Coordinates of C-alpha atoms in Angstrom, one line a residue:
M22 CA 3.8 -25.3 -35.5
K23 CA 6.7 -23.1 -36.9
K24 CA 9.9 -23.2 -35.5
Y25 CA 10.9 -20.2 -32.8
I26 CA 13.7 -19.3 -30.8
L27 CA 14.6 -18.1 -27.5
V28 CA 18.1 -16.3 -27.7
T29 CA 20.3 -16.5 -24.6
L30 CA 20.6 -13.2 -22.4
V31 CA 24.0 -11.9 -23.3
I32 CA 25.8 -14.2 -20.6
A33 CA 25.5 -17.5 -21.6
G34 CA 27.4 -18.6 -18.5
F35 CA 24.4 -18.0 -16.1
I36 CA 22.6 -21.1 -17.9
L37 CA 24.5 -23.8 -15.8
N38 CA 22.2 -26.7 -16.3
S39 CA 21.8 -26.9 -19.9
C40 CA 24.5 -25.8 -22.3
K41 CA 27.9 -25.0 -22.7
P42 CA 29.8 -21.7 -22.8
N43 CA 29.2 -21.5 -26.6
F44 CA 25.4 -22.2 -26.3
K45 CA 23.6 -19.7 -28.8
H46 CA 19.9 -20.6 -29.2
L47 CA 17.3 -23.0 -28.1
Q48 CA 15.0 -24.5 -30.8
K49 CA 11.7 -26.3 -30.2
E50 CA 8.9 -27.0 -32.6
E51 CA 6.5 -29.1 -30.2
N52 CA 3.8 -27.9 -28.0
N53 CA 5.1 -30.0 -25.4
Y54 CA 2.4 -29.3 -22.8
H55 CA -0.8 -28.7 -25.0
I56 CA -0.6 -25.0 -24.1
T57 CA -3.8 -23.1 -25.4
T58 CA -3.5 -21.6 -28.7
E59 CA -4.7 -18.5 -30.3
S60 CA -7.2 -20.7 -32.7
Q61 CA -8.5 -22.4 -29.5
L62 CA -9.6 -19.3 -27.9
Q63 CA -11.5 -18.5 -31.1
N64 CA -13.5 -21.5 -30.2
K65 CA -16.5 -20.3 -27.8
E66 CA -16.8 -23.9 -26.1
Y67 CA -13.0 -24.1 -25.2
A68 CA -13.0 -20.3 -24.1
K69 CA -16.0 -21.4 -22.0
R70 CA -13.6 -24.2 -20.4
I71 CA -11.4 -21.5 -19.4
E72 CA -13.9 -19.6 -17.6
N73 CA -15.2 -22.8 -15.9
I74 CA -12.0 -23.4 -14.3
Y75 CA -11.5 -20.2 -13.3
D76 CA -15.1 -19.7 -11.8
S77 CA -14.5 -23.2 -10.0
G78 CA -11.4 -21.4 -7.8
I79 CA -11.8 -20.8 -4.3
E80 CA -11.9 -17.1 -3.5
G81 CA -11.1 -15.1 -0.4
N82 CA -9.6 -12.8 1.6
F83 CA -7.2 -11.8 4.3
T84 CA -6.0 -8.6 6.1
G85 CA -2.5 -7.8 5.0
K86 CA -0.3 -5.0 6.4
A87 CA -1.8 -1.8 7.6
D88 CA -5.1 -3.4 7.6
I89 CA -5.4 -3.7 4.0
N90 CA -7.8 -6.4 2.6
I91 CA -6.0 -8.8 0.1
Y92 CA -8.1 -10.8 -2.4
F93 CA -6.9 -14.1 -3.6
K94 CA -7.9 -17.1 -5.4
I95 CA -6.8 -21.0 -5.2
F96 CA -7.2 -23.6 -7.8
K97 CA -6.4 -27.0 -5.8
Q98 CA -6.2 -30.2 -7.9
P99 CA -9.0 -32.5 -6.9
K100 CA -6.5 -35.7 -6.6
K101 CA -3.2 -36.0 -7.3
E102 CA -1.2 -32.8 -8.1
K103 CA 2.1 -32.2 -9.3
A104 CA 3.3 -29.3 -7.4
A105 CA 1.7 -26.1 -6.3
I106 CA 2.3 -22.6 -8.3
L107 CA 2.2 -19.3 -6.4
I108 CA 1.6 -16.4 -9.2
S109 CA 3.0 -12.8 -8.3
S110 CA 1.4 -10.6 -10.8
G111 CA 2.4 -7.2 -12.0
R112 CA 1.2 -3.8 -11.6
T113 CA -2.3 -2.8 -12.6
E114 CA -3.1 -6.6 -12.7
A115 CA -5.7 -9.0 -10.9
A116 CA -6.2 -12.7 -11.0
I117 CA -8.8 -12.2 -13.7
K118 CA -6.0 -11.3 -16.1
Y119 CA -4.5 -14.7 -15.9
K120 CA -7.4 -17.1 -16.6
E121 CA -5.7 -18.5 -19.6
L122 CA -2.3 -19.1 -18.2
I123 CA -4.2 -20.7 -14.9
F124 CA -6.3 -22.8 -17.2
D125 CA -2.9 -24.2 -18.9
L126 CA -1.2 -24.8 -15.8
Y127 CA -4.1 -26.6 -14.2
N128 CA -4.4 -28.7 -17.0
N129 CA -0.9 -29.7 -16.3
G130 CA -1.3 -31.1 -12.8
Y131 CA -0.6 -28.0 -10.9
S132 CA -2.4 -26.3 -8.0
I133 CA -2.5 -22.5 -8.3
Y134 CA -2.5 -19.7 -5.9
I135 CA -2.8 -16.0 -6.9
H136 CA -3.6 -12.9 -4.8
D137 CA -4.4 -9.5 -6.2
H138 CA -1.5 -7.0 -4.8
R139 CA -2.3 -4.4 -2.2
G140 CA -3.7 -1.2 -4.2
Q141 CA -5.0 -3.2 -7.3
G142 CA -7.4 -5.7 -8.6
L143 CA -10.1 -6.5 -6.0
S144 CA -7.5 -5.8 -3.1
G145 CA -7.9 -2.8 -0.8
R146 CA -6.6 0.6 -1.8
M147 CA -4.5 2.8 0.3
T148 CA -5.8 6.0 -1.2
E149 CA -9.3 7.6 -1.6
D150 CA -8.6 7.7 -5.6
H151 CA -9.8 4.0 -6.3
D152 CA -7.7 4.6 -9.3
M153 CA -4.1 5.6 -8.0
G154 CA -1.4 3.3 -8.3
Y155 CA 0.2 3.7 -4.7
I156 CA 2.3 1.9 -2.4
D157 CA 2.7 2.7 1.1
D158 CA 5.8 0.6 1.5
F159 CA 7.2 -1.9 -1.0
Q160 CA 8.1 -4.1 1.8
F161 CA 4.2 -4.7 2.3
Y162 CA 4.0 -6.3 -1.2
V163 CA 6.4 -9.0 0.2
D164 CA 5.1 -9.1 3.7
D165 CA 1.5 -9.9 2.3
M166 CA 2.9 -12.5 -0.2
K167 CA 4.5 -14.4 3.0
Y168 CA 1.4 -14.2 4.8
F169 CA -0.3 -15.9 1.7
Y170 CA 2.3 -18.4 1.8
D171 CA 2.4 -19.4 5.2
N172 CA -1.5 -19.6 5.8
Y173 CA -2.6 -21.0 2.3
L174 CA 0.1 -23.0 0.9
K175 CA 2.7 -24.3 3.2
P176 CA -0.1 -26.2 5.8
K177 CA -1.0 -27.9 2.6
E178 CA 1.9 -29.9 2.3
H179 CA 2.6 -29.7 -1.4
K180 CA 5.2 -32.0 -2.6
K181 CA 6.8 -29.1 -4.1
I182 CA 6.1 -25.0 -4.5
F183 CA 7.3 -23.0 -7.4
L184 CA 7.2 -19.3 -7.9
L185 CA 6.0 -17.5 -11.1
A186 CA 6.3 -13.7 -11.2
H187 CA 5.7 -11.3 -13.8
S188 CA 7.0 -7.5 -14.1
M189 CA 6.4 -5.8 -10.6
G190 CA 5.5 -9.2 -9.2
G191 CA 9.2 -10.1 -10.1
A192 CA 10.6 -7.4 -8.0
V193 CA 8.1 -8.8 -5.3
G194 CA 9.2 -12.2 -5.9
L195 CA 13.0 -11.8 -6.1
T196 CA 12.7 -9.5 -2.5
Y197 CA 10.9 -12.3 -1.2
L198 CA 13.5 -15.2 -2.3
E199 CA 16.2 -12.7 -0.6
Q200 CA 14.3 -12.8 2.6
N201 CA 12.9 -16.4 2.6
T202 CA 15.5 -18.5 0.8
T203 CA 14.1 -21.9 1.3
D204 CA 10.3 -21.5 0.4
F205 CA 10.2 -22.3 -3.2
N206 CA 12.0 -25.2 -5.0
A207 CA 12.3 -22.8 -8.2
A208 CA 11.1 -19.5 -9.7
A209 CA 10.4 -18.2 -13.0
F210 CA 10.1 -14.3 -13.9
S211 CA 8.8 -13.0 -16.9
S212 CA 9.8 -9.6 -17.8
P213 CA 10.7 -9.0 -14.5
M214 CA 10.7 -5.0 -13.3
L215 CA 14.3 -4.8 -12.0
G216 CA 14.7 -1.2 -13.3
L217 CA 12.8 1.7 -15.2
T218 CA 14.2 3.5 -18.3
P219 CA 16.5 6.4 -16.9
P220 CA 16.3 9.0 -15.9
I221 CA 12.8 8.2 -14.3
C222 CA 14.3 7.1 -11.0
G223 CA 16.5 9.9 -10.7
A224 CA 13.7 12.5 -11.8
V225 CA 11.2 11.3 -9.5
K226 CA 13.3 12.0 -6.3
L227 CA 13.1 15.7 -7.3
L228 CA 9.2 15.4 -7.7
I229 CA 7.9 13.6 -4.8
G230 CA 5.8 15.1 -2.4
T231 CA 4.3 14.3 0.9
E232 CA 0.9 13.4 -0.4
P233 CA 0.1 10.7 -3.3
K234 CA 0.1 12.3 -6.6
Y235 CA 0.0 11.0 -10.1
A236 CA 2.9 11.2 -11.7
L237 CA 3.7 13.3 -14.8
G238 CA 1.6 11.8 -17.8
E239 CA -0.3 9.5 -15.4
T240 CA -4.1 9.8 -15.0
K241 CA -7.3 7.9 -13.8
Y242 CA -8.0 4.9 -15.6
N243 CA -8.8 5.6 -19.1
D244 CA -12.1 4.0 -20.5
D245 CA -11.1 4.9 -23.8
K246 CA -9.6 1.7 -25.1
V247 CA -6.1 1.9 -26.6
A248 CA -6.3 0.1 -30.1
F249 CA -4.6 -2.8 -30.6
E250 CA -2.5 -1.3 -33.2
E251 CA -1.3 1.4 -30.7
N252 CA -0.6 -1.1 -27.5
N253 CA 3.0 -2.0 -26.2
L254 CA 1.9 -5.1 -24.2
T255 CA 1.2 -7.8 -26.8
S256 CA 1.4 -8.7 -30.4
S257 CA -1.6 -11.1 -30.0
K258 CA -4.8 -9.4 -31.1
I259 CA -7.1 -12.2 -29.7
R260 CA -5.5 -12.1 -26.2
Y261 CA -5.3 -8.1 -26.2
A262 CA -9.2 -8.3 -26.6
R263 CA -9.5 -10.6 -24.0
L264 CA -7.4 -8.7 -21.4
I265 CA -9.7 -5.9 -22.1
K266 CA -12.7 -7.7 -21.6
A267 CA -11.9 -9.4 -18.7
F268 CA -11.3 -6.1 -16.7
D269 CA -14.6 -4.5 -18.4
K270 CA -16.6 -7.1 -16.9
V271 CA -15.0 -6.2 -13.4
P272 CA -14.6 -2.7 -13.3
K273 CA -13.5 -2.5 -9.6
A274 CA -10.2 -4.4 -10.7
K275 CA -9.2 -1.3 -13.0
L276 CA -6.2 0.8 -11.7
G277 CA -5.0 3.9 -13.4
G278 CA -1.6 5.4 -13.6
A279 CA 1.4 5.3 -11.2
T280 CA 2.0 8.0 -8.3
Y281 CA 5.4 9.4 -7.7
Q282 CA 5.2 7.7 -4.5
W283 CA 5.0 4.2 -6.2
I284 CA 7.7 5.0 -8.9
N285 CA 10.1 6.2 -6.0
R286 CA 9.7 3.1 -3.7
S287 CA 10.0 0.7 -6.8
C288 CA 13.1 2.3 -7.6
N289 CA 14.6 2.2 -4.1
Q290 CA 13.6 -1.4 -4.2
F291 CA 15.6 -2.0 -7.4
E292 CA 18.7 -1.0 -5.2
Y293 CA 17.8 -3.2 -2.5
L294 CA 17.3 -6.1 -4.9
F295 CA 20.9 -6.0 -6.3
N296 CA 22.4 -5.3 -2.9
N297 CA 20.8 -8.6 -1.7
L298 CA 21.2 -10.9 -4.5
D299 CA 24.0 -12.8 -3.0
K300 CA 21.0 -14.2 -0.5
I301 CA 19.0 -16.0 -3.1
Q302 CA 19.4 -19.7 -3.0
T303 CA 16.3 -20.7 -5.1
P304 CA 17.1 -21.8 -8.6
I305 CA 15.8 -19.0 -11.1
I306 CA 14.8 -18.8 -15.0
L307 CA 14.8 -15.5 -16.2
F308 CA 12.6 -14.2 -19.5
S309 CA 13.4 -11.0 -21.3
A310 CA 11.0 -9.8 -23.8
Q311 CA 13.0 -8.4 -26.9
N312 CA 10.8 -5.5 -27.9
D313 CA 9.6 -4.6 -24.1
A314 CA 8.9 -1.0 -23.7
I315 CA 7.5 -1.1 -20.2
I316 CA 10.6 -1.8 -18.3
D317 CA 14.4 -1.2 -18.5
V318 CA 15.5 -4.5 -20.0
R319 CA 19.2 -3.6 -19.5
A320 CA 18.6 -4.2 -15.7
H321 CA 18.2 -7.9 -16.6
Q322 CA 21.6 -8.0 -18.4
R323 CA 23.0 -6.2 -14.9
F324 CA 21.0 -9.0 -13.1
V325 CA 22.5 -11.8 -15.3
E326 CA 25.9 -10.6 -14.9
K327 CA 25.8 -10.4 -11.0
A328 CA 24.0 -13.8 -10.5
K329 CA 26.9 -15.3 -12.8
S330 CA 29.5 -13.6 -10.7
L331 CA 27.9 -15.0 -7.3
N332 CA 27.9 -18.6 -9.0
K333 CA 23.9 -18.6 -8.9
E334 CA 22.0 -21.2 -10.3
G335 CA 19.6 -20.3 -13.4
R336 CA 18.9 -19.8 -16.8
A337 CA 18.1 -16.5 -18.5
Y338 CA 16.5 -15.8 -22.2
I339 CA 15.6 -13.1 -24.6
V340 CA 12.1 -14.0 -26.1
E341 CA 12.7 -12.9 -29.7
N342 CA 9.9 -10.6 -31.3
A343 CA 7.8 -10.5 -27.9
Q344 CA 6.3 -7.5 -26.2
H345 CA 6.3 -7.2 -22.2
E346 CA 3.4 -9.5 -21.7
L347 CA 4.7 -12.9 -22.6
F348 CA 1.7 -14.9 -20.9
I349 CA -0.6 -12.9 -23.5
E350 CA 1.6 -12.9 -26.3
K351 CA 1.2 -14.7 -29.6
D352 CA 1.5 -18.3 -29.7
E353 CA 5.2 -18.8 -30.6
Q354 CA 6.4 -16.3 -27.8
R355 CA 4.1 -17.6 -25.1
I356 CA 4.3 -21.5 -25.8
E357 CA 7.9 -21.4 -26.0
S358 CA 8.2 -19.4 -22.8
I359 CA 5.7 -21.7 -20.8
N360 CA 7.5 -24.9 -22.4
E361 CA 10.7 -23.8 -20.7
I362 CA 9.1 -22.9 -17.4
L363 CA 7.5 -26.1 -17.1
N364 CA 10.9 -27.8 -18.2
F365 CA 12.6 -25.8 -15.5
Y366 CA 10.2 -27.0 -13.0
N367 CA 10.4 -30.4 -13.7
D368 CA 13.9 -30.2 -13.5
H369 CA 13.5 -28.9 -9.8

């Protein structure tokens, strides 16, 4: 495999466990955990194995805050497990988007727990318009996750429990860690949503009304597919095609554009996150995609600077030549990111 690199995120001092102050790069050549490759995805029998593992998961529902139905899936190891992982997904996402990642983690001995956040995926909506990206209270994301943890993970007496959060799920996950300091042994964050590109947060406060309304430029889900060459999520053609196909097979899981309310409540949450960062006790690893066009990556630098000033334990990396969706990126970026996550879990 061609050599590829993760570059440390601006402040190398945040990397407490593995490097000296003058540390510059991480270099690896091996697919240490036998993570799925793009060539394997082209094999129909291999792709079917991924589907079979996903279909074998136990699915269920629980009632979240304000009586919203929350959908989940659980993938328990049949015998001895290494640990459990709770996945907190991004906006518009659903468990079906994580089939390949679930397959890879499961094959490495982990039990997997994932729920669709309220207002998206196969969970209940808070608006009459099924496609609206809306949240009644950002804290409810966290409350739902806590209920899922307490009722479906903790009683199972796992040896260890890790958090794996992506994008919006990162904001949910960090809030969770600030409010529940001992629930996870370690946490990994892929392109966490810690800020939106200015002047979005300032402008939305002038436009928000009392009723849910699509933000400027946002619409219902558009079935006219964005061509791979025009997408701003991933550089992997085959993984992008699999993403589109997964949601086409389950149209109920699709979600459209964000409302002013969702944007405003997310922006308010960013302030809360940074104001309460001192409460986090969980070791953290953070990955920032070099070519991310979805969230404000400058917020990652701010996070690392503050975490370093508070002497928090963690590591932070820029993933070179990567777009926002690290878990469906090309092999170089995806495998290296997952390698580092599993190394981090092994250390904790």
